[in-house]
Amino acid sequence: MISLFDLFKIGIGPSSSHTVGPMRAAHSFAADLADPAGVAHVQITLLGSLAWTGKGHGTDKAVILGLAGEAPETVDPDQADAIAAAVTTACVLKLGGFHPIKFDPATDIVFDYETPTTRHPNTLEFSARDAAGSILAAERWCSVGGGFVIREDEKPDLGAITETVPYPFANAVDLLRLGEASGLSIAAMMRANEFSLRDPATVLAHADLVLATMMNGIERGMRTTGTLPGGLKITRRAPALHAKMQTDAARNDLAPHEKMDWVSLFAMAVNEENAAGGKIVTAPTNGAAGVIPAVLRYFRDFCPGATHELMRDFLFTATAIGGLFKTNASISGAEVGCQGEVGVAASMAAAGLAAARGATNRQIENAAEIAMEHHLGMTCDPVGGLVQIPCIERNAFGAIKAISAASLAARGDGTHHISLDQVIATMRQTGADMNSKYKETSLGGLAANFIEC
């Protein structure tokens, strides 16, 4: 089963597939070395999308941190740049955090734009050699979206359905059937599944950590000023927007759409934090990390009857929907475009909001379907390889679409012509047909036309 722990990971920005995943892979490679003390040299080769947009996404910094023993969920984002800069300046890296080796990022991290990838567009290769130049270890890893990583030669085990959970499901039809047979909500079934795998207190503690990290990300984003890293020199907009909206509220100068302006602010605040390398939650990816927090904050601040327990239900429901996309399609922008990131996040958020507001299982499935249906075909074309344009504003629109989808579904009875399973299959097919220049390579779309504008 794809778990709450899988889809909602604590990490740092700006990208789950290009930062969090490569850091995990590098950390695992270093940790698994049989004789770290015998290693004299390590080289990393970035291929596919990791090569094309790796510099803008901080992939080089991520692999340095991972090799140095840092993990996404525990690294201090305020120290991450300093750690990578120290390695670059001294050309020395403490492998696994302990064993110093000569390491020059300029030559030992290779951006390979030519070699085709065989399994996934996000592929990286590690090699470790002794002082005589003999290879001690060599591995190729794939960062398959949302911070998930697998070795290139291993079969993925990303939540295969087993008999260990009481409510195993492979698709939305299964999920609805199980709900009808048990009389349970999607959130209740997901809780039972999670509790069968881990101690309930551990599960709820992680859910609460996710919620707290999301809300903290909004708060940091609304108060932190400055310019985002990268060549675009984009000024953070969330603090100024927040100040303007607080002034309008004090004057009682409120537009009819004011709540949606707050939702946009919440989403942009998180994604500006992500773009700056701050601590966020992959939800299900970093590039889409603002959608679910914004909709959760909307529920908490603007919906009557909102409680902490219902916010947990939001997360459990969103996990079920995100698991369907991860199992039957993809959440990787490099594989299927941004429909697999912001589109999936909007679908998860729509389902979560519908559940928290008391919708039936069929209405929840309908909400998820509506949200994704209107993200189909969305390309991933980050300008300059940075998770800034159009990514930050795109999260705001994804959150608003999620709220609209939940509202539309709640006003119906759950009956609709296109099922969530059909939309997921369509998303997968559309991603397969999409030209690679629109899948996180920054070779097409806005990324190619920005200079002309």
JSON list of C-alpha atoms in Angstrom, two decimals, residues 12-114:
[
{"chain": "A", "resi": 12, "resn": "ILE", "atom": "CA", "xyz": [13.69, 20.67, 1.33]},
{"chain": "A", "resi": 13, "resn": "GLY", "atom": "CA", "xyz": [13.08, 22.46, -1.93]},
{"chain": "A", "resi": 14, "resn": "PRO", "atom": "CA", "xyz": [13.03, 23.04, -4.73]},
{"chain": "A", "resi": 15, "resn": "SER", "atom": "CA", "xyz": [12.13, 19.65, -6.24]},
{"chain": "A", "resi": 16, "resn": "SER", "atom": "CA", "xyz": [11.14, 16.22, -4.97]},
{"chain": "A", "resi": 17, "resn": "SER", "atom": "CA", "xyz": [12.36, 14.45, -8.11]},
{"chain": "A", "resi": 18, "resn": "HIS", "atom": "CA", "xyz": [15.44, 16.61, -8.71]},
{"chain": "A", "resi": 19, "resn": "THR", "atom": "CA", "xyz": [16.44, 17.46, -5.12]},
{"chain": "A", "resi": 20, "resn": "VAL", "atom": "CA", "xyz": [14.88, 15.10, -2.57]},
{"chain": "A", "resi": 21, "resn": "GLY", "atom": "CA", "xyz": [15.17, 11.96, -4.71]},
{"chain": "A", "resi": 22, "resn": "PRO", "atom": "CA", "xyz": [18.82, 12.47, -5.76]},
{"chain": "A", "resi": 23, "resn": "MET", "atom": "CA", "xyz": [19.74, 13.30, -2.15]},
{"chain": "A", "resi": 24, "resn": "ARG", "atom": "CA", "xyz": [18.13, 10.05, -0.99]},
{"chain": "A", "resi": 25, "resn": "ALA", "atom": "CA", "xyz": [19.91, 8.08, -3.71]},
{"chain": "A", "resi": 26, "resn": "ALA", "atom": "CA", "xyz": [23.28, 9.64, -2.87]},
{"chain": "A", "resi": 27, "resn": "HIS", "atom": "CA", "xyz": [22.74, 9.06, 0.85]},
{"chain": "A", "resi": 28, "resn": "SER", "atom": "CA", "xyz": [21.87, 5.39, 0.21]},
{"chain": "A", "resi": 29, "resn": "PHE", "atom": "CA", "xyz": [24.86, 4.89, -2.09]},
{"chain": "A", "resi": 30, "resn": "ALA", "atom": "CA", "xyz": [27.25, 6.28, 0.52]},
{"chain": "A", "resi": 31, "resn": "ALA", "atom": "CA", "xyz": [25.62, 4.38, 3.38]},
{"chain": "A", "resi": 32, "resn": "ASP", "atom": "CA", "xyz": [25.76, 1.05, 1.53]},
{"chain": "A", "resi": 33, "resn": "LEU", "atom": "CA", "xyz": [29.46, 1.18, 0.63]},
{"chain": "A", "resi": 34, "resn": "ALA", "atom": "CA", "xyz": [31.12, -1.94, 1.97]},
{"chain": "A", "resi": 35, "resn": "ASP", "atom": "CA", "xyz": [34.42, -0.17, 2.77]},
{"chain": "A", "resi": 36, "resn": "PRO", "atom": "CA", "xyz": [34.02, 3.64, 2.84]},
{"chain": "A", "resi": 37, "resn": "ALA", "atom": "CA", "xyz": [37.57, 4.04, 4.17]},
{"chain": "A", "resi": 38, "resn": "GLY", "atom": "CA", "xyz": [38.91, 2.47, 0.97]},
{"chain": "A", "resi": 39, "resn": "VAL", "atom": "CA", "xyz": [37.15, 4.99, -1.28]},
{"chain": "A", "resi": 40, "resn": "ALA", "atom": "CA", "xyz": [39.39, 7.67, -2.78]},
{"chain": "A", "resi": 41, "resn": "HIS", "atom": "CA", "xyz": [37.12, 9.11, -5.46]},
{"chain": "A", "resi": 42, "resn": "VAL", "atom": "CA", "xyz": [33.40, 9.33, -6.23]},
{"chain": "A", "resi": 43, "resn": "GLN", "atom": "CA", "xyz": [31.81, 10.52, -9.45]},
{"chain": "A", "resi": 44, "resn": "ILE", "atom": "CA", "xyz": [28.15, 11.21, -10.21]},
{"chain": "A", "resi": 45, "resn": "THR", "atom": "CA", "xyz": [26.63, 11.42, -13.66]},
{"chain": "A", "resi": 46, "resn": "LEU", "atom": "CA", "xyz": [23.23, 13.07, -14.10]},
{"chain": "A", "resi": 47, "resn": "LEU", "atom": "CA", "xyz": [21.22, 11.96, -17.13]},
{"chain": "A", "resi": 48, "resn": "GLY", "atom": "CA", "xyz": [17.98, 12.94, -18.83]},
{"chain": "A", "resi": 49, "resn": "SER", "atom": "CA", "xyz": [15.88, 15.54, -17.08]},
{"chain": "A", "resi": 50, "resn": "LEU", "atom": "CA", "xyz": [18.32, 15.58, -14.15]},
{"chain": "A", "resi": 51, "resn": "ALA", "atom": "CA", "xyz": [20.96, 16.87, -16.57]},
{"chain": "A", "resi": 52, "resn": "TRP", "atom": "CA", "xyz": [18.75, 19.34, -18.42]},
{"chain": "A", "resi": 53, "resn": "THR", "atom": "CA", "xyz": [17.25, 21.04, -15.36]},
{"chain": "A", "resi": 54, "resn": "GLY", "atom": "CA", "xyz": [19.49, 19.78, -12.57]},
{"chain": "A", "resi": 55, "resn": "LYS", "atom": "CA", "xyz": [21.35, 23.05, -12.04]},
{"chain": "A", "resi": 56, "resn": "GLY", "atom": "CA", "xyz": [18.14, 25.03, -11.70]},
{"chain": "A", "resi": 57, "resn": "HIS", "atom": "CA", "xyz": [16.68, 22.42, -9.36]},
{"chain": "A", "resi": 58, "resn": "GLY", "atom": "CA", "xyz": [19.79, 22.13, -7.18]},
{"chain": "A", "resi": 59, "resn": "THR", "atom": "CA", "xyz": [20.49, 18.51, -8.07]},
{"chain": "A", "resi": 60, "resn": "ASP", "atom": "CA", "xyz": [24.24, 19.06, -7.79]},
{"chain": "A", "resi": 61, "resn": "LYS", "atom": "CA", "xyz": [23.82, 20.43, -4.27]},
{"chain": "A", "resi": 62, "resn": "ALA", "atom": "CA", "xyz": [21.48, 17.56, -3.41]},
{"chain": "A", "resi": 63, "resn": "VAL", "atom": "CA", "xyz": [23.94, 14.82, -4.32]},
{"chain": "A", "resi": 64, "resn": "ILE", "atom": "CA", "xyz": [26.71, 16.58, -2.41]},
{"chain": "A", "resi": 65, "resn": "LEU", "atom": "CA", "xyz": [24.49, 16.68, 0.68]},
{"chain": "A", "resi": 66, "resn": "GLY", "atom": "CA", "xyz": [23.46, 13.05, 0.27]},
{"chain": "A", "resi": 67, "resn": "LEU", "atom": "CA", "xyz": [27.02, 11.80, -0.14]},
{"chain": "A", "resi": 68, "resn": "ALA", "atom": "CA", "xyz": [27.96, 13.85, 2.93]},
{"chain": "A", "resi": 69, "resn": "GLY", "atom": "CA", "xyz": [25.45, 11.89, 5.01]},
{"chain": "A", "resi": 70, "resn": "GLU", "atom": "CA", "xyz": [22.57, 14.37, 4.99]},
{"chain": "A", "resi": 71, "resn": "ALA", "atom": "CA", "xyz": [18.96, 13.21, 4.48]},
{"chain": "A", "resi": 72, "resn": "PRO", "atom": "CA", "xyz": [16.08, 15.37, 3.17]},
{"chain": "A", "resi": 73, "resn": "GLU", "atom": "CA", "xyz": [13.93, 15.00, 6.27]},
{"chain": "A", "resi": 74, "resn": "THR", "atom": "CA", "xyz": [16.70, 15.90, 8.75]},
{"chain": "A", "resi": 75, "resn": "VAL", "atom": "CA", "xyz": [19.01, 18.34, 6.94]},
{"chain": "A", "resi": 76, "resn": "ASP", "atom": "CA", "xyz": [18.83, 21.90, 8.24]},
{"chain": "A", "resi": 77, "resn": "PRO", "atom": "CA", "xyz": [17.76, 23.99, 5.21]},
{"chain": "A", "resi": 78, "resn": "ASP", "atom": "CA", "xyz": [19.58, 27.00, 6.68]},
{"chain": "A", "resi": 79, "resn": "GLN", "atom": "CA", "xyz": [22.85, 25.02, 6.65]},
{"chain": "A", "resi": 80, "resn": "ALA", "atom": "CA", "xyz": [22.45, 23.12, 3.38]},
{"chain": "A", "resi": 81, "resn": "ASP", "atom": "CA", "xyz": [23.97, 25.83, 1.18]},
{"chain": "A", "resi": 82, "resn": "ALA", "atom": "CA", "xyz": [26.89, 26.25, 3.57]},
{"chain": "A", "resi": 83, "resn": "ILE", "atom": "CA", "xyz": [27.64, 22.51, 3.56]},
{"chain": "A", "resi": 84, "resn": "ALA", "atom": "CA", "xyz": [27.65, 22.37, -0.25]},
{"chain": "A", "resi": 85, "resn": "ALA", "atom": "CA", "xyz": [29.69, 25.59, -0.51]},
{"chain": "A", "resi": 86, "resn": "ALA", "atom": "CA", "xyz": [32.32, 24.24, 1.88]},
{"chain": "A", "resi": 87, "resn": "VAL", "atom": "CA", "xyz": [32.74, 21.12, -0.28]},
{"chain": "A", "resi": 88, "resn": "THR", "atom": "CA", "xyz": [33.00, 23.24, -3.42]},
{"chain": "A", "resi": 89, "resn": "THR", "atom": "CA", "xyz": [35.60, 25.57, -1.88]},
{"chain": "A", "resi": 90, "resn": "ALA", "atom": "CA", "xyz": [37.81, 22.93, -0.26]},
{"chain": "A", "resi": 91, "resn": "CYS", "atom": "CA", "xyz": [37.22, 20.19, -2.88]},
{"chain": "A", "resi": 92, "resn": "VAL", "atom": "CA", "xyz": [36.90, 17.79, 0.04]},
{"chain": "A", "resi": 93, "resn": "LEU", "atom": "CA", "xyz": [33.79, 15.80, 0.94]},
{"chain": "A", "resi": 94, "resn": "LYS", "atom": "CA", "xyz": [33.27, 13.73, 4.08]},
{"chain": "A", "resi": 95, "resn": "LEU", "atom": "CA", "xyz": [31.74, 10.60, 2.58]},
{"chain": "A", "resi": 96, "resn": "GLY", "atom": "CA", "xyz": [28.85, 9.43, 4.71]},
{"chain": "A", "resi": 97, "resn": "GLY", "atom": "CA", "xyz": [29.63, 12.34, 7.02]},
{"chain": "A", "resi": 98, "resn": "PHE", "atom": "CA", "xyz": [32.92, 10.84, 8.22]},
{"chain": "A", "resi": 99, "resn": "HIS", "atom": "CA", "xyz": [35.48, 9.74, 5.59]},
{"chain": "A", "resi": 100, "resn": "PRO", "atom": "CA", "xyz": [37.15, 12.68, 3.78]},
{"chain": "A", "resi": 101, "resn": "ILE", "atom": "CA", "xyz": [37.84, 12.26, 0.06]},
{"chain": "A", "resi": 102, "resn": "LYS", "atom": "CA", "xyz": [38.93, 14.66, -2.67]},
{"chain": "A", "resi": 103, "resn": "PHE", "atom": "CA", "xyz": [35.83, 15.83, -4.48]},
{"chain": "A", "resi": 104, "resn": "ASP", "atom": "CA", "xyz": [35.53, 18.66, -6.99]},
{"chain": "A", "resi": 105, "resn": "PRO", "atom": "CA", "xyz": [31.88, 19.26, -7.94]},
{"chain": "A", "resi": 106, "resn": "ALA", "atom": "CA", "xyz": [32.97, 20.97, -11.16]},
{"chain": "A", "resi": 107, "resn": "THR", "atom": "CA", "xyz": [34.45, 17.75, -12.52]},
{"chain": "A", "resi": 108, "resn": "ASP", "atom": "CA", "xyz": [33.03, 14.99, -10.32]},
{"chain": "A", "resi": 109, "resn": "ILE", "atom": "CA", "xyz": [29.38, 15.86, -11.04]},
{"chain": "A", "resi": 110, "resn": "VAL", "atom": "CA", "xyz": [28.82, 15.31, -14.75]},
{"chain": "A", "resi": 111, "resn": "PHE", "atom": "CA", "xyz": [25.75, 16.66, -16.56]},
{"chain": "A", "resi": 112, "resn": "ASP", "atom": "CA", "xyz": [25.26, 14.21, -19.41]},
{"chain": "A", "resi": 113, "resn": "TYR", "atom": "CA", "xyz": [22.86, 15.70, -21.98]},
{"chain": "A", "resi": 114, "resn": "GLU", "atom": "CA", "xyz": [23.42, 13.04, -24.62]}
]
